[in-house]
């Protein structure tokens, strides 16, 4: 995954704070309030990459396993397999470094 220059995105564009709107000058003036329009809609387009990721995502999880682990943690009997975690971390790091070396 390549991360581009975030300074070039519209999400990081500077925002002018300016002067906040002032309240009515006299206590008898009330600002006009309009009702929201019922015709507003939002259109969302999902990219091909996002669609692929959604298709690969698991639809459910093993709730019984979650309950067993939650109970073991509550009881103080949950055992962490540090060797398995370390092995998986090393495998993931090797995969990541391998992918970084294969620039398209």
XYZ file of C-alpha atoms in Angstrom:
104
model
C 0.000 0.000 0.000
C 1.458 3.333 -1.018
C 0.571 6.419 0.947
C 0.750 9.623 -1.051
C 1.408 13.153 0.070
C -1.482 13.966 2.384
C -0.874 17.678 1.961
C -2.393 17.364 -1.518
C -5.771 16.051 -0.397
C -8.858 18.172 0.123
C -9.357 16.628 3.555
C -6.278 18.457 4.804
C -7.011 21.793 3.133
C -6.800 24.767 5.499
C -10.059 26.132 6.828
C -10.622 29.812 7.421
C -11.982 30.334 10.891
C -13.027 33.904 10.191
C -15.340 35.749 12.524
C -18.192 33.787 14.070
C -21.691 35.023 13.181
C -23.003 37.586 15.639
C -26.180 37.188 17.607
C -29.113 39.501 16.927
C -28.382 43.072 17.976
C -31.521 43.451 20.071
C -33.227 40.801 22.180
C -36.479 41.235 20.186
C -35.005 40.167 16.859
C -35.284 36.480 16.075
C -33.288 34.837 13.314
C -35.244 33.288 10.487
C -35.246 29.517 10.549
C -36.186 27.517 7.503
C -37.484 23.979 7.569
C -35.121 21.314 6.250
C -35.807 20.152 2.737
C -37.194 16.655 2.347
C -35.664 16.270 -1.109
C -32.037 16.029 0.041
C -30.266 12.808 -0.866
C -26.790 11.396 -0.822
C -25.191 9.354 -3.558
C -22.405 6.966 -2.610
C -20.180 5.116 -5.036
C -18.143 2.186 -3.761
C -14.815 1.631 -5.491
C -13.886 -1.701 -7.015
C -11.238 -2.180 -4.314
C -13.763 -1.552 -1.537
C -16.196 -3.994 -3.153
C -13.492 -6.658 -3.307
C -12.596 -6.127 0.345
C -16.256 -6.356 1.355
C -16.629 -9.627 -0.551
C -13.606 -11.113 1.226
C -14.682 -9.966 4.694
C -16.102 -12.693 6.900
C -19.857 -12.478 7.313
C -19.922 -13.612 10.912
C -17.769 -14.572 13.852
C -17.712 -17.363 16.397
C -19.746 -15.857 19.218
C -19.233 -18.962 21.370
C -15.454 -18.551 21.110
C -15.776 -14.875 22.029
C -17.854 -15.832 25.072
C -15.300 -18.480 26.122
C -12.424 -16.012 25.840
C -14.395 -13.297 27.640
C -15.149 -15.729 30.481
C -11.505 -16.865 30.690
C -10.340 -13.245 30.884
C -12.905 -12.515 33.604
C -11.803 -15.583 35.569
C -8.126 -14.751 35.134
C -7.501 -18.085 33.413
C -6.826 -16.793 29.888
C -3.346 -17.828 28.765
C -1.499 -15.876 26.082
C 0.683 -17.941 23.758
C 3.563 -15.484 23.368
C 5.461 -17.807 21.016
C 2.535 -18.026 18.579
C 2.099 -14.244 18.664
C 5.805 -13.670 18.036
C 5.829 -16.160 15.153
C 2.843 -14.478 13.514
C 4.352 -11.012 13.971
C 7.549 -12.162 12.270
C 5.591 -13.774 9.436
C 3.552 -10.604 8.903
C 6.701 -8.456 8.941
C 8.374 -10.730 6.379
C 5.295 -10.561 4.145
C 5.188 -6.779 4.423
C 8.882 -6.406 3.639
C 8.507 -8.790 0.719
C 5.655 -6.717 -0.713
C 7.587 -3.479 -0.263
C 10.425 -4.887 -2.338
C 8.044 -5.720 -5.207
C 7.084 -2.251 -6.416
C 4.712 -2.406 -9.405
